Short mmCIF file of C-alpha atoms in Angstrom, two decimals:
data_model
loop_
_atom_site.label_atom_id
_atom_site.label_comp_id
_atom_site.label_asym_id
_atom_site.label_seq_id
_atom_site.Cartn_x
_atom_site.Cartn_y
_atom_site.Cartn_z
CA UNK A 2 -156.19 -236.20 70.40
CA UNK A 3 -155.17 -232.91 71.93
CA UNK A 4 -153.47 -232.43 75.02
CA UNK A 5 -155.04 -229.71 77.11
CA UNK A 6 -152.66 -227.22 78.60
CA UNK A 7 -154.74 -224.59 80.44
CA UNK A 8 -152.45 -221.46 81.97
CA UNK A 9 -154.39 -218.65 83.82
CA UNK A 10 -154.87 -215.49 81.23
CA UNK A 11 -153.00 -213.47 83.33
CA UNK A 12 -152.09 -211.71 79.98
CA UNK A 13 -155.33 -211.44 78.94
CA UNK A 14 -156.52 -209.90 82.05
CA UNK A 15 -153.15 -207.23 82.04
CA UNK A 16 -154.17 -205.77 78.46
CA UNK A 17 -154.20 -202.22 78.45
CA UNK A 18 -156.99 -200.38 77.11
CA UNK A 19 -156.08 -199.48 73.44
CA UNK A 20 -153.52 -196.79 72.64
CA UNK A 21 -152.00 -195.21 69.55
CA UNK A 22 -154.55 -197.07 67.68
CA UNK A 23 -152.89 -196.11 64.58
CA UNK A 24 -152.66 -198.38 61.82
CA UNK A 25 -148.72 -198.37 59.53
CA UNK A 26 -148.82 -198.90 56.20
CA UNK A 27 -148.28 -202.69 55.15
CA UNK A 28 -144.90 -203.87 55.72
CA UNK A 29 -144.78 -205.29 51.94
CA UNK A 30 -145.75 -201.78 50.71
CA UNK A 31 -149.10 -202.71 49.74
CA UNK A 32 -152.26 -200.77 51.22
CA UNK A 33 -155.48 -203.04 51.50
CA UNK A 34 -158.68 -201.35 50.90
CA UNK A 35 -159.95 -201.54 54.60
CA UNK A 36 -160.70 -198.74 56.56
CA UNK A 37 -157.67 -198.77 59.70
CA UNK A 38 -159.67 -196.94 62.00
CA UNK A 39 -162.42 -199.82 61.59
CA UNK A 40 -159.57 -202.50 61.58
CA UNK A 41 -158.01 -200.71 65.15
CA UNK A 42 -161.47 -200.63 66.70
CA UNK A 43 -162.24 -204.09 65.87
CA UNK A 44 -159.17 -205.63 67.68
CA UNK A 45 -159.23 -202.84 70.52
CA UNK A 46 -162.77 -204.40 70.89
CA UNK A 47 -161.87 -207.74 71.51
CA UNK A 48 -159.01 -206.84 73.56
CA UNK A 49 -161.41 -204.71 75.72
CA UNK A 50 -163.58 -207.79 75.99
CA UNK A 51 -160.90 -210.29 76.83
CA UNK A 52 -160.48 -207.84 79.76
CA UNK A 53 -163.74 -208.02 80.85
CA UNK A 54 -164.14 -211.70 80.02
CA UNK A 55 -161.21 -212.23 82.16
CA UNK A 56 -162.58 -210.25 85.02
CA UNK A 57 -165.80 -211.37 84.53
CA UNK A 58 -164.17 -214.83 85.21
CA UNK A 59 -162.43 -214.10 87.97
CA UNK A 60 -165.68 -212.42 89.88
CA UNK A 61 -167.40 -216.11 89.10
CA UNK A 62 -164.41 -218.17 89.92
CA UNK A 63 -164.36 -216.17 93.51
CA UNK A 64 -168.25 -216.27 93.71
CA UNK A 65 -168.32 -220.64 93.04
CA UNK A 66 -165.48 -220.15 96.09
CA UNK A 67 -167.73 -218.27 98.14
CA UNK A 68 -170.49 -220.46 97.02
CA UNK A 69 -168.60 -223.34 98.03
CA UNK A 70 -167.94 -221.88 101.42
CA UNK A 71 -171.46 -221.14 101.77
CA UNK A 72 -172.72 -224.73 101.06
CA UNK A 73 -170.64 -225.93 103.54
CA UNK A 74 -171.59 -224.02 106.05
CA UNK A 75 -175.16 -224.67 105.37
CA UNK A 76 -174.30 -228.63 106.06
CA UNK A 77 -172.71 -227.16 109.05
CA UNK A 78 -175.74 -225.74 109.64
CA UNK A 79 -178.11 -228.55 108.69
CA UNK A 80 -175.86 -230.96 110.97
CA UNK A 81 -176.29 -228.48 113.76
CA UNK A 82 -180.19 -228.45 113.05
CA UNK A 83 -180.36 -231.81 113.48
CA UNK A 84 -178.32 -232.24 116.87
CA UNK A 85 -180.37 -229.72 118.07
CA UNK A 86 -183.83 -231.62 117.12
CA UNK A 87 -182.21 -234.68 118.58
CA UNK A 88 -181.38 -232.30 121.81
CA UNK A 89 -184.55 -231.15 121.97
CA UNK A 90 -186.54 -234.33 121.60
CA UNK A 91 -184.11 -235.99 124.48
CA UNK A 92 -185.07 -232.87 126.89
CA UNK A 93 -188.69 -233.98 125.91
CA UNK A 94 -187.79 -237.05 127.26
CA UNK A 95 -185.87 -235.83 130.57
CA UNK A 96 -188.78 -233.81 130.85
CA UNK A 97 -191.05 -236.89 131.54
CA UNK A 98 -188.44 -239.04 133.51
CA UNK A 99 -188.01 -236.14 135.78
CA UNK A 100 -191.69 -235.70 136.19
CA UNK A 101 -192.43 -239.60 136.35
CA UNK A 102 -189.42 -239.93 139.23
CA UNK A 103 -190.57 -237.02 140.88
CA UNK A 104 -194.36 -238.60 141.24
CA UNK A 105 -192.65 -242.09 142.17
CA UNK A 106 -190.43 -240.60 145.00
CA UNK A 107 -192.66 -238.23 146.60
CA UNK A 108 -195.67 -240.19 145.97
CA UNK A 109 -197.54 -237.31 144.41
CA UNK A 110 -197.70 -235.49 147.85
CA UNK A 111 -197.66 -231.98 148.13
CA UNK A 112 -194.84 -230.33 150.03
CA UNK A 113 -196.94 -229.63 153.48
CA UNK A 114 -197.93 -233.30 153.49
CA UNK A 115 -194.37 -234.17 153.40
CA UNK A 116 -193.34 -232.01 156.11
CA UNK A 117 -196.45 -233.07 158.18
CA UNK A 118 -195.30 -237.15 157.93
CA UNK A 119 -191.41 -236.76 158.01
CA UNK A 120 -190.11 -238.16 160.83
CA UNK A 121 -187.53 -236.60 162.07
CA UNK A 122 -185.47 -233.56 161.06
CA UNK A 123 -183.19 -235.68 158.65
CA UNK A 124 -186.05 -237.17 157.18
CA UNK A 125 -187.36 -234.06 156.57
CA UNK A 126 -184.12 -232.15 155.33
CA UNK A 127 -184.03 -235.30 153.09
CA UNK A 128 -187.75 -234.87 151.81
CA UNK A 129 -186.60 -230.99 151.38
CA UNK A 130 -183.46 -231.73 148.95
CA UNK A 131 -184.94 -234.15 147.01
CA UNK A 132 -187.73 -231.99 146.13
CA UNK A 133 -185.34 -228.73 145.78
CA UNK A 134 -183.24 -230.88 143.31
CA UNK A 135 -186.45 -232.56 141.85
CA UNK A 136 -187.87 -228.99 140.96
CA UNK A 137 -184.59 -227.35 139.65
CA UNK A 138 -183.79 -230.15 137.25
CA UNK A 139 -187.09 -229.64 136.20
CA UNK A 140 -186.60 -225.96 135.66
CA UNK A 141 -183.68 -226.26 133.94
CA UNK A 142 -184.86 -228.69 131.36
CA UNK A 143 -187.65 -226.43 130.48
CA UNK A 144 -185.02 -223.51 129.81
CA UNK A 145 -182.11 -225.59 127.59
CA UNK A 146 -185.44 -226.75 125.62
CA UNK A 147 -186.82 -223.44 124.90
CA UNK A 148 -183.29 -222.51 124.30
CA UNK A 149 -182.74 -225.10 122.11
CA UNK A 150 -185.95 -224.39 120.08
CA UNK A 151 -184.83 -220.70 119.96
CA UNK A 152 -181.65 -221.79 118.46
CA UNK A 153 -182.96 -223.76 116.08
CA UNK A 154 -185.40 -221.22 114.47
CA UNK A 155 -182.45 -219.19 114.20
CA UNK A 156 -180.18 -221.68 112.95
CA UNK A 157 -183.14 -222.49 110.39
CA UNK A 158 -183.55 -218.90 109.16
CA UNK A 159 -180.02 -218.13 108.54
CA UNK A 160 -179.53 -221.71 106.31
CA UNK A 161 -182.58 -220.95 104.17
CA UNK A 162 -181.27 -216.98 103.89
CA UNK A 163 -177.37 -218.38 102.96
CA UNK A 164 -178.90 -220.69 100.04
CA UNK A 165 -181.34 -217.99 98.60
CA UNK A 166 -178.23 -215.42 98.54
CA UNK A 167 -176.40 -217.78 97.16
CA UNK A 168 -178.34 -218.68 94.13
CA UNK A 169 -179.28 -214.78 93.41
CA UNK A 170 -175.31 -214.69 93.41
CA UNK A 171 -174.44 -217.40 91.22
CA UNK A 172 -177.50 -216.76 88.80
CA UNK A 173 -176.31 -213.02 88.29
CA UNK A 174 -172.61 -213.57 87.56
CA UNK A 175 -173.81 -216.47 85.28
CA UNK A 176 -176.01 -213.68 83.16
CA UNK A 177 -173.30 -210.94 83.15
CA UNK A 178 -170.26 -213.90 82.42
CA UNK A 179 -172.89 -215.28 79.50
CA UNK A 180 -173.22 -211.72 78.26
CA UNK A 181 -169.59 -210.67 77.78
CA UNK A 182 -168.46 -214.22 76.26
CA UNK A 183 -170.90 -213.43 74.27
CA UNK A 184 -170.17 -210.66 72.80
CA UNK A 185 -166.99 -211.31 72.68
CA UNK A 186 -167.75 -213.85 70.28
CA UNK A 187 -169.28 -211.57 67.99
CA UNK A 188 -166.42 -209.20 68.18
CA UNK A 189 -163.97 -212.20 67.08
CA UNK A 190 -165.82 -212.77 64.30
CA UNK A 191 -166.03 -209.50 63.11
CA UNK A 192 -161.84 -209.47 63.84
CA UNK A 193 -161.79 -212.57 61.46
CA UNK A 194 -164.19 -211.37 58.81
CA UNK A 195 -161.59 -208.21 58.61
CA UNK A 196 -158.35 -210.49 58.36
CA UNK A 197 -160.18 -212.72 55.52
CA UNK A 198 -160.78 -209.50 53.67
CA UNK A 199 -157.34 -208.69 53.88
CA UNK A 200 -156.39 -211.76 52.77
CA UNK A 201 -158.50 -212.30 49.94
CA UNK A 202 -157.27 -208.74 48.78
CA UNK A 203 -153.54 -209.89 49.63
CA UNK A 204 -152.45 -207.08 51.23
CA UNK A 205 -152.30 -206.66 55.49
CA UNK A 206 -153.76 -203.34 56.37
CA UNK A 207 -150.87 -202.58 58.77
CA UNK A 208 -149.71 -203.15 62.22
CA UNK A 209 -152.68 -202.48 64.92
CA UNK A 210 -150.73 -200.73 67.75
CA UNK A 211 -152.38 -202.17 70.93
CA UNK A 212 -150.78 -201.21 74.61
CA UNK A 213 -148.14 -204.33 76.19
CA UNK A 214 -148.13 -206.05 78.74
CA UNK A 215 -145.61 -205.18 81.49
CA UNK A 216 -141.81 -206.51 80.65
CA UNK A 217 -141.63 -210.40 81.11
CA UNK A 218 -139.61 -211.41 83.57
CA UNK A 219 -135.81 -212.82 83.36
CA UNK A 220 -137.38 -215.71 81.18
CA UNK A 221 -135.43 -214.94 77.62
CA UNK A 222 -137.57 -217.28 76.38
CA UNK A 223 -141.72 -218.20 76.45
CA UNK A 224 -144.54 -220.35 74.70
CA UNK A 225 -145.99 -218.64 71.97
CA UNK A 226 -149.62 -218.32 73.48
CA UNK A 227 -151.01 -219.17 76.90
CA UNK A 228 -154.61 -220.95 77.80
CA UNK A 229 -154.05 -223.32 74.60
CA UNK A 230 -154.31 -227.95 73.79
CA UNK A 231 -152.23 -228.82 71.56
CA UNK A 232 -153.78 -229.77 68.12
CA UNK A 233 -151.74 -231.16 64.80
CA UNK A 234 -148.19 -231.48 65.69
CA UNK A 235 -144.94 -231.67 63.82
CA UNK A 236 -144.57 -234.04 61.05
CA UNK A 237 -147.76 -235.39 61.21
CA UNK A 238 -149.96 -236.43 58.23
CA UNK A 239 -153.16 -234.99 56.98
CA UNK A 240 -155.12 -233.82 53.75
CA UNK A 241 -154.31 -230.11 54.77
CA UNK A 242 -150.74 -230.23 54.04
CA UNK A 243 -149.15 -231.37 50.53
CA UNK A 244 -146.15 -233.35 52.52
CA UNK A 245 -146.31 -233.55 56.39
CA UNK A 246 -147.46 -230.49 59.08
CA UNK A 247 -144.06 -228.05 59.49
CA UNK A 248 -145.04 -226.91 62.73
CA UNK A 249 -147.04 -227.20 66.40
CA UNK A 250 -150.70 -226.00 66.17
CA UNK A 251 -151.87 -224.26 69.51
CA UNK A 252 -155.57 -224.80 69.18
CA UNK A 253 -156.50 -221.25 70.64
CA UNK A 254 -159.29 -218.85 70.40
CA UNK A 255 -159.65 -215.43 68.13
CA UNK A 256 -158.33 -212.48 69.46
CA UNK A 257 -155.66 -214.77 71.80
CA UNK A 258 -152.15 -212.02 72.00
CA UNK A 259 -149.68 -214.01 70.18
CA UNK A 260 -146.15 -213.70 71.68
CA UNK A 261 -142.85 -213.25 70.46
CA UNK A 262 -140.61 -216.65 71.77
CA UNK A 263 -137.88 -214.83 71.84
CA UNK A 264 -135.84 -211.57 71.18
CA UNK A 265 -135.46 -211.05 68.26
CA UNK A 266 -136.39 -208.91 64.53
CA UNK A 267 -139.53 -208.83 62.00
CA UNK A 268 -138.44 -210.08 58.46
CA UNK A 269 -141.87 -210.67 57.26
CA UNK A 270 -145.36 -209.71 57.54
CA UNK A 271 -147.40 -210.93 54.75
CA UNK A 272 -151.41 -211.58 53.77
CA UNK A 273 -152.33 -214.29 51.72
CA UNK A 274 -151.87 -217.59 50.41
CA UNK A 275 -152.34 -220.58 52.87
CA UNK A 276 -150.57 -219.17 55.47
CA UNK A 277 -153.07 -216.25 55.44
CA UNK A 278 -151.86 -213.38 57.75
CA UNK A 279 -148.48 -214.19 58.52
CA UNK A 280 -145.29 -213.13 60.85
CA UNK A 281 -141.66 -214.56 60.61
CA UNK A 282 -138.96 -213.39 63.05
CA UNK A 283 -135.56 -213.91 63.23
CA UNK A 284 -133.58 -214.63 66.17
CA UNK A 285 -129.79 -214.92 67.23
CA UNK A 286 -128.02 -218.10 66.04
CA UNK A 287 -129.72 -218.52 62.97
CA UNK A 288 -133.08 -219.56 63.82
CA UNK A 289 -136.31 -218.10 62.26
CA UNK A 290 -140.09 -218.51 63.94
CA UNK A 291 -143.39 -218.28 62.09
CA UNK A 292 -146.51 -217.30 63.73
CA UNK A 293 -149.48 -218.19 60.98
CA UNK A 294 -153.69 -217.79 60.91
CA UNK A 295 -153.21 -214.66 62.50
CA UNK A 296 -156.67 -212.36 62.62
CA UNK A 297 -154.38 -209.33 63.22
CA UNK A 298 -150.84 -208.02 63.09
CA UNK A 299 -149.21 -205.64 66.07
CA UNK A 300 -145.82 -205.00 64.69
CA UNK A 301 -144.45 -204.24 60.86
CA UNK A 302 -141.14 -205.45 59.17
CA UNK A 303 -137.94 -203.98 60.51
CA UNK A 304 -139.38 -203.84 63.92
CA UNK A 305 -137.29 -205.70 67.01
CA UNK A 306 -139.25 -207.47 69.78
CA UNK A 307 -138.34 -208.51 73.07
CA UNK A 308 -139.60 -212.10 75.00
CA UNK A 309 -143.56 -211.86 75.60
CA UNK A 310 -143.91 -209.18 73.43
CA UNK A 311 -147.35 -209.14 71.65
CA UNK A 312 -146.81 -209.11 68.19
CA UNK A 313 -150.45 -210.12 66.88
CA UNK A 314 -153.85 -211.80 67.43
CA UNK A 315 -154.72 -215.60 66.86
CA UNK A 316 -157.61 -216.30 64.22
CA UNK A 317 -157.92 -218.77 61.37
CA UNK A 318 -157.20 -217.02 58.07
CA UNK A 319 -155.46 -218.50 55.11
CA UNK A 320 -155.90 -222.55 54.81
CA UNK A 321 -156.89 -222.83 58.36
CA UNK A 322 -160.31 -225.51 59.88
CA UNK A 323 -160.85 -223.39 62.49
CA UNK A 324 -158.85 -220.93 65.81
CA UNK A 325 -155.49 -222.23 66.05
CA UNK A 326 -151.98 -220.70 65.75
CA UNK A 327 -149.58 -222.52 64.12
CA UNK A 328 -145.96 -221.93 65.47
CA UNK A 329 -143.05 -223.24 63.08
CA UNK A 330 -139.11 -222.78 63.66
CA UNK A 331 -137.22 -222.66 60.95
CA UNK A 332 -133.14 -222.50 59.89
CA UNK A 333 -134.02 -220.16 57.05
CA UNK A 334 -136.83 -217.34 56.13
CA UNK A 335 -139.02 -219.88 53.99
CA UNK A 336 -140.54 -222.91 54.27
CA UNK A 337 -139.04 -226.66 53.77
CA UNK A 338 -136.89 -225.61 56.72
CA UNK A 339 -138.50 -226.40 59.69
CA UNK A 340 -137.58 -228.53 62.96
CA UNK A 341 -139.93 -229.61 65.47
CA UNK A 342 -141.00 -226.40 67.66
CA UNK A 343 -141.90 -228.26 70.88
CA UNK A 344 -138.62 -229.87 71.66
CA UNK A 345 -136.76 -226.70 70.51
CA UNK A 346 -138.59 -224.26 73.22
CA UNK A 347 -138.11 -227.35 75.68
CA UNK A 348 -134.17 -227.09 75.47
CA UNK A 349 -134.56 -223.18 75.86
CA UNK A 350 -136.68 -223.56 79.35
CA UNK A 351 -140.29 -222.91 77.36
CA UNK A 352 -141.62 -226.38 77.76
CA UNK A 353 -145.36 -226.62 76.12
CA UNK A 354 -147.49 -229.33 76.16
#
């Protein structure tokens, strides 16, 4: 079972647009037969779209927000309809209490009758302020209701207007979100299809020079990708490998910048074979890191790297099911040398899992 570990792509989302696309010659000294140019374009695409996937995401992330602030204010709004109905239908009722006390107590005479029978100047101050308050209750009743119904065709209007916004909103960014994932898709594939070429041919078709993200922090040391799960770890079994798996897959998709741990120096970048495109770096105190499956290479042999630094593309060349990256850390170069990854970036403060 894999055990999800989903980071922001902050990196994703810092990419720089593609510069000094140009491709080295192979690190081995081999030239494949594809075109660079073609190769450059096809990983500056993806990067481009990882941008504007990212951005994309963030514009839908903040719209759902939005959204969400929206729907609650339309219960607000649908709890404030209702008080007001309930208001409204209690004035009704004041409305005939007043008008049913007012008959009772006055008897249904007019004021001159009243005046005519009082009997004495109290009674008839009396008669006076009971029918003053009588008929000013009654007045104001009649305005909070027609208030109230003012309100709530108002309070009606705007709930109904909120929802439609909202759902020309959401179904918008869903389109244009559905669009780019889309076709960033396609442009992974077409990354891939260029990596198995290479591989099939054995021979890399050089280092892709894409721009870098800004300097990493103080952190001398980092996870290998970011937004991965975990898939086949370290020493376990499977028909894939002829013994048991050397390394920590980091189920990923195409196109995902693949970062250098550590500091450190390229001593191999190689095509082919079931590694498939392949870089090894060495580090200080004798330790060696493999980054395998790779759909595209963004350094060459010889080259030093610092923490974070983006030294290829994720894919699933070589003898690979499907996107992953697998990470190994070795005590030599080659393979049969390899100690478990995750607990080795855990004691270096790059915990993963």
């Amino acid at each position: 079972m894999r055990s999800s570990h989903r980071r922001p792509l902050l990196a994703l989302v810092l990419f720089c647009a593609a510069a000094g696309l140009a491709a080295r010659p192979a690190a081995d000294g081999e030239s494949g037969g594809d075109d660079p140019a073609r190769a450059s374009g096809s990983s500056a695409q993806v990067v481009r779209l990882y941008e504007d996937a990212a951005a994309a995401t963030r514009r839908y992330e903040a719209a759902r927000s939005e959204a969400e602030a929206q729907r609650a204010e339309a219960q607000r709004l649908e709890k404030l309809l209702d008080r007001e109905r309930r208001a409204a239908a209690a004035l009704r009722d004041d409305l005939g209490r007043i008008a049913s006390a007012q008959y009772r107590g006055s008897g249904g005479l007019p004021l001159v009758a009243q005046l005519v029978m009082a009997r004495g100047p109290d009674d008839l101050m009396r008669g006076q302020h009971l029918f003053s308050q009588a008929s000013l209750g009654v007045a104001n009743v009649i305005a909070r209701s027609r208030r109230a119904e003012t309100r709530l065709a108002a309070e009606e209007a705007r709930a109904a207007a909120a929802w439609r916004a909202l759902d020309r909103r959401n179904t918008r960014l869903a389109a244009l979100k559905n669009d780019i994932e889309q076709k960033l898709e396609q442009a992974r594939w077409r990354l891939q299809g260029e990596a198995d070429a290479s591989v099939a041919a054995g021979s890399c078709r050089g280092a892709v020079r894409l721009g870098q993200p800004p300097a990493q922090s103080a952190r001398v040391w980092v996870p290998p990708v970011e937004g991965y799960a975990l898939s086949a770890s370290f020493g376990s079994g499977g028909s894939h490998w002829a013994n048991r798996h050397t390394g920590q897959d980091f189920a990923v998709p195409i196109g995902t910048p693949v970062r250098a741990v550590g500091a450190g120096r390229v001593v191999r970048v190689a095509c082919g074979g079931a590694f498939g495109v392949e870089i090894v770096l060495e580090h200080a105190g004798g330790y060696y890191t493999q980054y395998a499956h790779l759909a595209a290479v963004t350094v060459d042999q010889g080259e030093t790297v610092a923490p974070g630094q983006w030294i290829g593309q994720s894919g699933t060349s070589g003898n690979s099911t499907g996107p992953h990256l697998h990470f190994e850390v070795r005590v030599t170069p080659e393979m049969g040398s390899a100690v478990d990854p995750v607990p080795w970036l855990a004691a270096r403060g790059a915990p993963v899992g």
